[in-house]
Coordinates of C-alpha atoms in Angstrom, one line a residue:
M717 CA 94.3 205.7 -27.9
T718 CA 94.1 206.1 -24.1
T719 CA 90.9 206.1 -22.2
E720 CA 90.6 207.9 -18.8
V721 CA 89.3 205.6 -16.1
R722 CA 88.5 206.3 -12.5
S723 CA 89.6 204.2 -9.6
L724 CA 88.8 204.5 -5.9
R725 CA 91.4 205.5 -3.3
E726 CA 90.7 205.2 0.4
F727 CA 91.9 207.6 3.1
K728 CA 92.2 206.0 6.5
M729 CA 92.0 207.6 10.0
P730 CA 95.7 208.5 10.4
D731 CA 98.0 207.3 13.2
V732 CA 99.4 210.2 15.2
G733 CA 102.3 208.1 16.3
E734 CA 101.7 208.8 20.0
G735 CA 99.9 205.6 21.1
L736 CA 96.4 207.0 20.2
T737 CA 94.0 204.3 18.8
E738 CA 90.9 206.3 17.9
A739 CA 89.6 209.8 17.1
E740 CA 86.1 211.4 16.9
I741 CA 85.1 213.1 13.7
L742 CA 84.0 216.6 14.7
S743 CA 83.1 218.0 11.3
W744 CA 83.4 217.3 7.6
Y745 CA 84.5 220.0 5.3
V746 CA 83.6 218.1 2.1
K747 CA 80.6 216.1 0.8
P748 CA 80.2 213.4 -1.9
G749 CA 80.7 215.0 -5.3
D750 CA 83.2 217.6 -4.1
T751 CA 86.6 217.9 -5.8
V752 CA 89.5 217.6 -3.5
T753 CA 93.2 218.4 -4.1
D754 CA 96.4 217.0 -2.5
G755 CA 96.9 218.7 0.9
Q756 CA 93.3 220.0 1.2
V757 CA 91.8 219.7 4.7
V758 CA 88.7 217.4 4.5
C759 CA 87.7 217.1 8.1
E760 CA 88.5 217.9 11.7
V761 CA 88.9 215.2 14.3
E762 CA 89.4 215.1 18.0
T763 CA 91.9 212.7 19.5
A764 CA 92.4 212.1 23.1
K765 CA 94.7 215.0 23.2
A766 CA 93.7 217.7 20.7
A767 CA 91.5 218.7 17.8
V768 CA 93.3 218.2 14.5
E769 CA 92.5 219.0 10.9
L770 CA 93.2 216.2 8.4
P771 CA 94.5 217.0 4.9
I772 CA 94.0 214.4 2.1
P773 CA 97.2 213.3 0.2
F774 CA 95.8 213.0 -3.3
N775 CA 93.5 214.6 -5.9
G776 CA 90.0 213.4 -6.9
V777 CA 86.3 213.5 -6.4
V778 CA 84.7 212.5 -3.1
E779 CA 82.8 209.3 -3.6
K780 CA 81.7 208.5 0.0
L781 CA 82.0 209.6 3.6
H782 CA 82.1 206.4 5.6
F783 CA 81.2 207.9 9.0
P784 CA 79.0 210.8 10.1
E785 CA 80.1 213.7 12.3
G786 CA 80.3 212.6 15.9
A787 CA 81.4 209.1 15.1
T788 CA 84.4 207.6 16.9
V789 CA 86.7 205.8 14.5
D790 CA 89.6 203.5 15.1
V791 CA 93.0 204.4 13.7
G792 CA 93.5 202.7 10.3
T793 CA 89.8 202.6 9.4
V794 CA 88.7 204.0 6.1
I795 CA 86.9 207.3 6.6
I796 CA 86.5 208.7 3.0
S797 CA 86.7 207.2 -0.5
V798 CA 87.8 209.4 -3.4
A799 CA 87.6 208.6 -7.2
V800 CA 90.9 209.5 -8.8
A801 CA 91.6 209.7 -12.6
G802 CA 94.0 207.3 -14.3
E803 CA 95.3 206.0 -17.6
A804 CA 93.8 202.9 -19.3
G805 CA 97.3 201.5 -19.7
A806 CA 98.1 201.9 -16.1
A807 CA 94.7 200.6 -14.9
A808 CA 94.6 197.7 -17.4
P809 CA 90.8 197.2 -17.1
A810 CA 89.8 193.6 -17.8
A811 CA 86.7 192.4 -19.5
P812 CA 83.7 192.3 -17.2
A813 CA 83.5 188.5 -17.4
A814 CA 87.2 188.1 -16.3
A815 CA 86.8 190.2 -13.1
P816 CA 84.8 187.7 -11.0
A817 CA 87.5 185.0 -11.5
Q818 CA 90.0 187.2 -9.7
V819 CA 87.8 188.6 -6.9
P820 CA 87.9 185.5 -4.6
A821 CA 91.7 185.6 -4.2
P822 CA 92.3 186.4 -0.5
A823 CA 96.0 187.3 -0.9
P824 CA 95.6 191.1 -1.0
A825 CA 93.8 191.1 2.4
E826 CA 96.7 189.2 3.9
E827 CA 99.6 191.1 2.3
P828 CA 98.7 194.8 1.5
E829 CA 100.9 196.6 -0.9
P830 CA 103.2 199.2 0.6
E831 CA 101.6 202.6 0.8
R832 CA 102.2 206.0 2.2
R833 CA 101.5 206.1 5.9
E834 CA 99.1 208.9 6.9
V835 CA 99.9 210.6 10.1
L836 CA 98.2 213.6 11.8
V837 CA 101.2 215.8 11.1
G838 CA 102.3 215.3 7.5
Y839 CA 102.9 212.0 5.6
G840 CA 105.7 209.6 5.5
P841 CA 106.6 206.1 4.2
R842 CA 105.3 203.0 5.7
T843 CA 108.1 201.5 7.8
G844 CA 106.4 198.3 8.8
G845 CA 103.1 196.6 9.2
S846 CA 102.5 197.4 12.8
Q847 CA 99.2 195.5 12.7
R848 CA 97.2 194.9 15.8
R849 CA 96.8 191.3 16.7
A850 CA 93.1 190.3 16.2
R851 CA 91.3 189.4 19.3
R852 CA 90.7 185.7 19.5
T853 CA 87.3 184.6 20.8
T854 CA 88.0 181.3 22.5
T855 CA 86.0 179.2 24.8
T856 CA 87.6 178.7 28.2
T857 CA 88.4 175.2 29.4
V858 CA 85.9 175.5 32.3
A859 CA 83.1 176.3 29.9
A860 CA 84.1 173.6 27.5
T861 CA 84.2 170.9 30.1
R862 CA 81.2 171.9 32.1
P863 CA 80.2 168.8 34.2
A864 CA 76.8 167.3 34.2
P865 CA 74.7 167.9 37.4
A866 CA 75.8 164.6 38.8
A867 CA 79.5 165.6 38.5
V868 CA 79.0 168.4 41.0
V869 CA 78.5 165.9 43.7
A870 CA 81.6 163.9 42.7
P871 CA 84.3 164.0 45.3
A872 CA 87.1 164.6 42.7
P873 CA 86.2 167.7 40.6
A874 CA 88.5 168.9 37.8
P875 CA 91.6 170.8 38.9
A876 CA 91.0 174.5 39.5
P877 CA 93.8 176.0 37.6
A878 CA 92.2 175.6 34.2
A879 CA 93.0 179.3 33.4
P880 CA 96.6 178.7 32.4
A881 CA 95.4 177.0 29.2
P882 CA 95.1 180.3 27.4
V883 CA 98.9 180.6 27.4
A884 CA 98.6 179.6 23.7
E885 CA 96.7 182.9 23.1
V886 CA 100.1 184.6 22.5
P887 CA 102.3 183.1 19.8
V888 CA 105.9 182.4 20.9
G889 CA 108.0 185.5 20.6
E890 CA 105.0 187.9 20.5
R891 CA 104.5 190.3 23.4
P892 CA 101.0 190.4 25.0
L893 CA 99.1 193.7 24.5
A894 CA 98.8 195.7 27.7
K895 CA 99.4 199.2 28.9
P896 CA 102.4 200.0 31.2
P897 CA 100.2 200.4 34.4
V898 CA 98.7 197.0 33.6
R899 CA 102.1 195.4 33.1
K900 CA 103.3 196.8 36.5
L901 CA 100.1 195.5 38.2
A902 CA 100.8 192.0 36.7
K903 CA 104.4 192.2 37.8
D904 CA 103.3 193.1 41.4
L905 CA 100.8 190.3 41.5
G906 CA 103.2 187.8 39.9
V907 CA 100.9 187.2 36.9
D908 CA 102.3 186.1 33.6
L909 CA 100.5 188.2 31.0
R910 CA 100.9 185.4 28.4
A911 CA 98.5 183.3 30.5
V912 CA 95.8 186.0 30.7
T913 CA 92.9 186.0 28.3
P914 CA 92.3 189.6 27.1
T915 CA 88.8 191.1 27.1
G916 CA 89.8 194.6 26.1
R917 CA 89.4 196.0 22.6
D918 CA 91.7 194.6 20.0
G919 CA 93.0 191.9 22.3
V920 CA 94.4 194.4 24.9
I921 CA 94.7 193.0 28.5
T922 CA 93.0 195.2 31.1
R923 CA 93.5 195.6 34.8
E924 CA 90.3 193.7 35.3
D925 CA 91.7 190.8 33.3
V926 CA 94.8 190.7 35.5
H927 CA 92.8 190.9 38.8
A928 CA 90.4 188.2 37.5
Y929 CA 93.3 185.9 36.6
A930 CA 95.0 186.4 39.9
A931 CA 91.8 185.8 41.8
A932 CA 91.2 182.6 39.8
Q933 CA 94.7 181.4 40.6
A934 CA 94.3 182.1 44.3
A935 CA 90.9 180.5 44.7
P936 CA 90.6 176.9 46.0
A937 CA 89.4 174.1 43.8
A938 CA 85.9 173.8 45.2
P939 CA 84.6 177.3 44.4
V940 CA 85.4 176.7 40.7
V941 CA 82.5 174.3 40.4
A942 CA 80.3 176.9 42.0
A943 CA 81.7 179.5 39.6
V944 CA 80.6 177.3 36.7
A945 CA 77.1 177.2 37.9
E946 CA 77.0 181.0 38.5
T947 CA 78.3 181.6 35.0
A948 CA 75.6 179.4 33.6
V949 CA 73.0 181.5 35.4
A950 CA 74.6 184.9 34.7
E951 CA 75.1 184.4 31.0
P952 CA 71.6 185.1 29.8
A953 CA 71.6 188.5 31.6
A954 CA 74.6 189.9 29.7
P955 CA 72.7 191.4 26.8
Q956 CA 70.5 193.6 29.1
A957 CA 71.0 197.4 28.6
P958 CA 71.9 199.6 31.6
V959 CA 68.8 201.0 33.3
S960 CA 68.6 204.7 33.9
A961 CA 66.3 206.5 36.3
A962 CA 63.9 209.2 34.9
G963 CA 65.8 212.3 34.0
D964 CA 69.3 210.7 33.8
V965 CA 71.4 211.6 30.9
R966 CA 74.2 209.3 29.6
V967 CA 77.2 211.0 28.1
P968 CA 79.7 208.8 26.1
I969 CA 83.2 208.8 27.6
K970 CA 85.5 209.7 24.8
G971 CA 88.1 212.2 23.5
V972 CA 89.8 214.4 26.1
R973 CA 87.5 213.2 28.9
K974 CA 88.5 209.6 28.3
A975 CA 92.2 210.4 28.1
T976 CA 92.0 212.5 31.3
A977 CA 90.2 209.7 33.2
Q978 CA 92.8 207.1 32.1
A979 CA 95.7 209.4 33.0
M980 CA 94.3 210.3 36.4
V981 CA 93.5 206.7 37.4
A982 CA 97.0 205.6 36.2
S983 CA 98.6 208.4 38.2
A984 CA 96.5 208.0 41.4
F985 CA 97.1 204.3 41.7
T986 CA 100.8 204.3 40.5
A987 CA 102.5 207.2 42.3
P988 CA 102.1 207.5 46.1
H989 CA 100.8 211.1 46.4
V990 CA 101.7 213.4 49.3
T991 CA 100.2 216.9 49.5
E992 CA 101.5 219.8 51.6
F993 CA 99.9 223.2 52.2
V994 CA 101.0 226.6 53.2
Q995 CA 99.2 230.0 53.5
V996 CA 101.2 233.0 52.4
D997 CA 100.8 236.8 52.4
V998 CA 101.0 237.8 48.8
T999 CA 100.2 241.5 49.3
R1000 CA 103.6 242.5 47.9
T1001 CA 103.2 240.2 44.9
M1002 CA 99.8 241.7 44.0
K1003 CA 101.3 245.2 44.2
F1004 CA 104.1 244.0 41.9
V1005 CA 101.6 242.7 39.4
R1006 CA 99.8 246.0 39.4
R1007 CA 103.0 247.9 38.8
L1008 CA 104.0 245.7 35.9
K1009 CA 100.6 246.1 34.3
E1010 CA 100.6 249.9 34.7
S1011 CA 104.2 250.4 33.5
G1012 CA 104.0 248.1 30.5
E1013 CA 107.6 247.1 31.1
L1014 CA 107.0 243.5 29.8
G1015 CA 105.3 244.8 26.6
R1016 CA 102.0 246.4 25.8
D1017 CA 100.4 243.3 24.5
V1018 CA 101.8 241.0 27.2
R1019 CA 99.2 239.7 29.8
V1020 CA 100.5 240.1 33.3
S1021 CA 98.7 238.1 36.1
P1022 CA 99.5 236.7 39.5
L1023 CA 99.9 233.3 37.8
L1024 CA 103.0 234.7 36.0
I1025 CA 104.7 235.5 39.3
V1026 CA 103.8 232.1 40.7
A1027 CA 105.3 230.4 37.7
K1028 CA 108.5 232.4 38.0
A1029 CA 108.6 231.6 41.7
L1030 CA 108.3 227.9 41.1
L1031 CA 111.0 227.9 38.4
T1032 CA 113.3 229.7 40.8
A1033 CA 112.6 227.2 43.5
I1034 CA 113.4 224.4 41.0
K1035 CA 116.8 226.0 40.3
R1036 CA 117.5 225.8 44.0
H1037 CA 116.2 222.2 44.3
P1038 CA 116.5 220.5 40.9
G1039 CA 115.6 217.1 42.4
I1040 CA 111.9 218.1 42.2
N1041 CA 112.2 218.2 38.4
A1042 CA 112.5 214.5 37.9
Q1043 CA 110.8 211.4 36.6
W1044 CA 110.4 207.8 37.9
D1045 CA 111.5 205.2 35.3
E1046 CA 109.9 202.0 36.5
A1047 CA 111.2 199.8 33.6
A1048 CA 114.8 200.9 34.1
Q1049 CA 114.5 201.2 37.9
E1050 CA 116.0 204.7 37.7
I1051 CA 115.2 208.3 38.7
V1052 CA 115.6 210.6 35.7
L1053 CA 116.7 214.1 36.6
K1054 CA 115.4 216.3 33.8
G1055 CA 117.9 218.7 32.1
Q1056 CA 115.2 221.3 31.4
V1057 CA 111.9 222.4 33.0
N1058 CA 108.9 222.0 30.7
L1059 CA 106.3 223.8 32.8
G1060 CA 102.7 222.6 32.4
I1061 CA 99.7 224.8 33.0
A1062 CA 96.4 223.0 33.6
A1063 CA 93.8 224.6 31.4
A1064 CA 90.0 224.0 31.4
T1065 CA 88.7 224.0 27.8
P1066 CA 85.3 223.3 26.3
R1067 CA 86.6 219.8 25.4
G1068 CA 87.9 219.1 28.9
L1069 CA 91.1 219.5 31.0
I1070 CA 94.4 219.7 29.1
V1071 CA 97.9 220.4 30.3
P1072 CA 100.0 222.1 27.6
N1073 CA 103.5 223.0 28.7
I1074 CA 106.1 225.7 28.0
K1075 CA 109.2 224.1 26.8
D1076 CA 112.5 225.0 28.6
A1077 CA 110.6 227.5 30.8
G1078 CA 113.5 227.7 33.3
S1079 CA 115.6 229.5 30.7
R1080 CA 113.1 232.3 30.0
T1081 CA 113.1 235.8 31.3
L1082 CA 110.1 237.2 33.1
S1083 CA 109.1 238.9 29.8
G1084 CA 109.6 235.7 27.7
L1085 CA 107.7 233.6 30.3
A1086 CA 104.8 236.1 30.2
T1087 CA 104.6 235.9 26.4
S1088 CA 104.7 232.1 26.3
L1089 CA 102.1 231.9 29.1
G1090 CA 99.8 234.2 27.2
E1091 CA 100.1 232.3 24.0
L1092 CA 99.6 228.9 25.7
V1093 CA 96.4 230.1 27.4
E1094 CA 95.0 231.7 24.3
T1095 CA 95.7 228.7 22.1
A1096 CA 94.1 226.4 24.7
R1097 CA 90.9 228.5 24.8
Q1098 CA 90.6 228.4 21.0
G1099 CA 91.0 224.6 21.1
K1100 CA 94.1 224.8 18.9
T1101 CA 96.6 223.1 21.3
S1102 CA 98.6 220.6 19.4
P1103 CA 99.6 217.1 20.8
A1104 CA 103.2 218.2 20.8
D1105 CA 102.4 221.0 23.1
M1106 CA 101.1 218.6 25.7
Q1107 CA 104.0 216.2 25.6
G1108 CA 107.2 216.2 27.7
G1109 CA 105.9 218.1 30.7
T1110 CA 108.1 217.8 33.8
I1111 CA 106.1 219.8 36.4
T1112 CA 102.7 221.5 36.5
I1113 CA 100.8 224.4 38.0
T1114 CA 97.0 224.3 38.4
N1115 CA 95.3 227.6 39.1
V1116 CA 92.2 226.6 41.0
G1117 CA 92.0 230.2 42.4
V1118 CA 90.2 231.4 39.3
F1119 CA 87.2 229.4 40.3
G1120 CA 87.2 230.9 43.8
V1121 CA 88.6 227.8 45.4
D1122 CA 91.1 228.1 48.3
T1123 CA 93.1 225.0 47.6
G1124 CA 92.9 221.3 46.8
T1125 CA 94.9 218.0 46.6
P1126 CA 95.9 218.0 42.9
I1127 CA 96.7 214.7 41.2
L1128 CA 100.0 214.4 39.4
N1129 CA 100.2 214.6 35.7
P1130 CA 101.5 211.1 34.7
G1131 CA 105.2 211.0 34.4
E1132 CA 105.8 214.1 36.6
A1133 CA 107.1 214.4 40.1
A1134 CA 105.1 217.4 41.4
I1135 CA 102.1 219.7 40.8
L1136 CA 101.5 223.1 42.5
A1137 CA 98.0 224.3 43.1
F1138 CA 97.5 228.1 43.4
G1139 CA 94.4 229.1 45.3
A1140 CA 92.2 232.2 45.4
V1141 CA 93.7 235.4 46.8
R1142 CA 91.5 236.7 49.6
E1143 CA 91.7 239.6 52.0
L1144 CA 92.1 238.1 55.4
P1145 CA 93.2 239.3 58.9
W1146 CA 96.9 238.8 59.1
V1147 CA 99.6 239.6 61.7
H1148 CA 101.9 242.1 59.9
K1149 CA 104.6 244.0 61.8
G1150 CA 103.1 243.0 65.1
K1151 CA 99.6 244.1 64.3
V1152 CA 96.5 242.3 62.9
V1153 CA 95.7 244.0 59.6
P1154 CA 93.9 243.0 56.4
R1155 CA 96.3 241.4 54.0
Q1156 CA 96.0 239.6 50.7
V1157 CA 96.5 235.9 51.4
T1158 CA 96.5 232.7 49.3
T1159 CA 96.9 229.0 49.9
L1160 CA 99.5 226.9 48.0
A1161 CA 99.3 223.1 47.8
L1162 CA 102.1 221.0 46.5
S1163 CA 101.5 217.3 45.6
F1164 CA 104.5 215.2 44.9
D1165 CA 105.5 211.6 44.1
H1166 CA 106.8 210.2 47.3
R1167 CA 108.8 207.5 45.5
L1168 CA 111.4 210.1 44.4
V1169 CA 110.6 213.2 46.4
D1170 CA 111.1 213.0 50.1
G1171 CA 109.2 215.2 52.5
E1172 CA 112.2 217.4 53.1
L1173 CA 112.6 218.2 49.4
G1174 CA 108.9 218.8 48.9
S1175 CA 108.8 221.1 51.9
K1176 CA 111.8 223.1 50.8
V1177 CA 110.3 223.7 47.4
L1178 CA 107.0 224.8 48.7
A1179 CA 108.6 227.0 51.4
D1180 CA 110.7 228.7 48.7
V1181 CA 107.7 229.4 46.5
A1182 CA 105.9 230.9 49.5
A1183 CA 108.9 233.0 50.4
L1184 CA 109.3 234.4 46.9
L1185 CA 105.6 235.3 46.7
E1186 CA 105.8 237.0 50.1
R1187 CA 108.7 239.1 48.9
P1188 CA 108.9 239.1 45.1
K1189 CA 112.2 241.0 45.2
R1190 CA 113.8 237.7 46.1
L1191 CA 113.2 236.7 42.5
I1192 CA 116.2 238.9 41.7
T1193 CA 118.6 237.8 44.4
W1194 CA 117.6 234.1 44.3
G1195 CA 117.4 233.8 40.6

């Protein structure tokens, strides 16, 4: 005789496999007591790149939701527990008295059994225990050997470089946890990351950690004693909460905003930006757009806009100057000339700025480009852009003109060599055929990474885009 028993299975926040470490739970689609089936969507989460619906990989009854909506959860943390049915023979339930004897065994916590690895897109087998190294909370040598008041007057204080002691923080053969920009900073400053004590989450070394270590190494011995005294005074103030003036509102930095901030800081302080500007008469381009709309040549449901012609002009300029479609590989010390153009379009969404891209945009016809551009914009507005759509971009256009802005100095999307800003189209006095007449004029701005794009190359690309917009017929002869 078999008896049906129920056991709990836990569903953890999946790993998208793209370096993301956390996600915010936007909404739950189930509640305790609900029955769920394999593949059923149980919640929607927002990562740093997109909103994603999570399906559960087994059947059962929801026992507990571990986090409320709006909570930010680390990848690998249990978010929902489900009671699943099983056989008595398989479960082999022991007598109640026998259970306590086996509970204290710590082995399962150290060596978890292999299980299916949940990812945001489907499921797959666990390939290895890519476990984060737990952050060690150690007391620094300076704090441990704080001298008595009389020792401050002593003529021979302890040597200053007490910081190298944390070298033992990282076991031999294990690589310190740090992001690429932090590794580059450490390399530039001559800092061995193994000697740096991490203060970031999960033992990750931050830029501040590197700067603090470098400053400590450069400081003379005497100030170390003063630093000890300052630390002793400053420590009690640490728990104080930040003070806000009346009317201030504090908004948590998370999701797309957090990812955007990190990307922009990394780009601005890694790639030396140069921005060039040009004003151009786009009267003929605007007439061309109106004719395409009226004729329906590109399709009745295809959205035609000036941005479409700007995109085509940039793609044509890249064909003439492929060096602009490149990437700087710091680790390999190489410039990577990209084989195809993945054209990013900066899009403002309710969740923040995202930059999805059109894959292999350079091979598309004007009609195909218009269709892809329309789909990209609509998907972004609906908040349905997938992480894959925002990966692999090689060059970007930002249409600041829709906000009535003439131009700007756009910051490069990390990993790209250039970004083009398309400003507002305005009717301005312009010299045309020897006379000052009203013409439709816009301003273009091209920012580029001066490590791999020289001023000559950047200028030629920008000049070509301007020339194509001034006379769009050139799209045929130059394409």
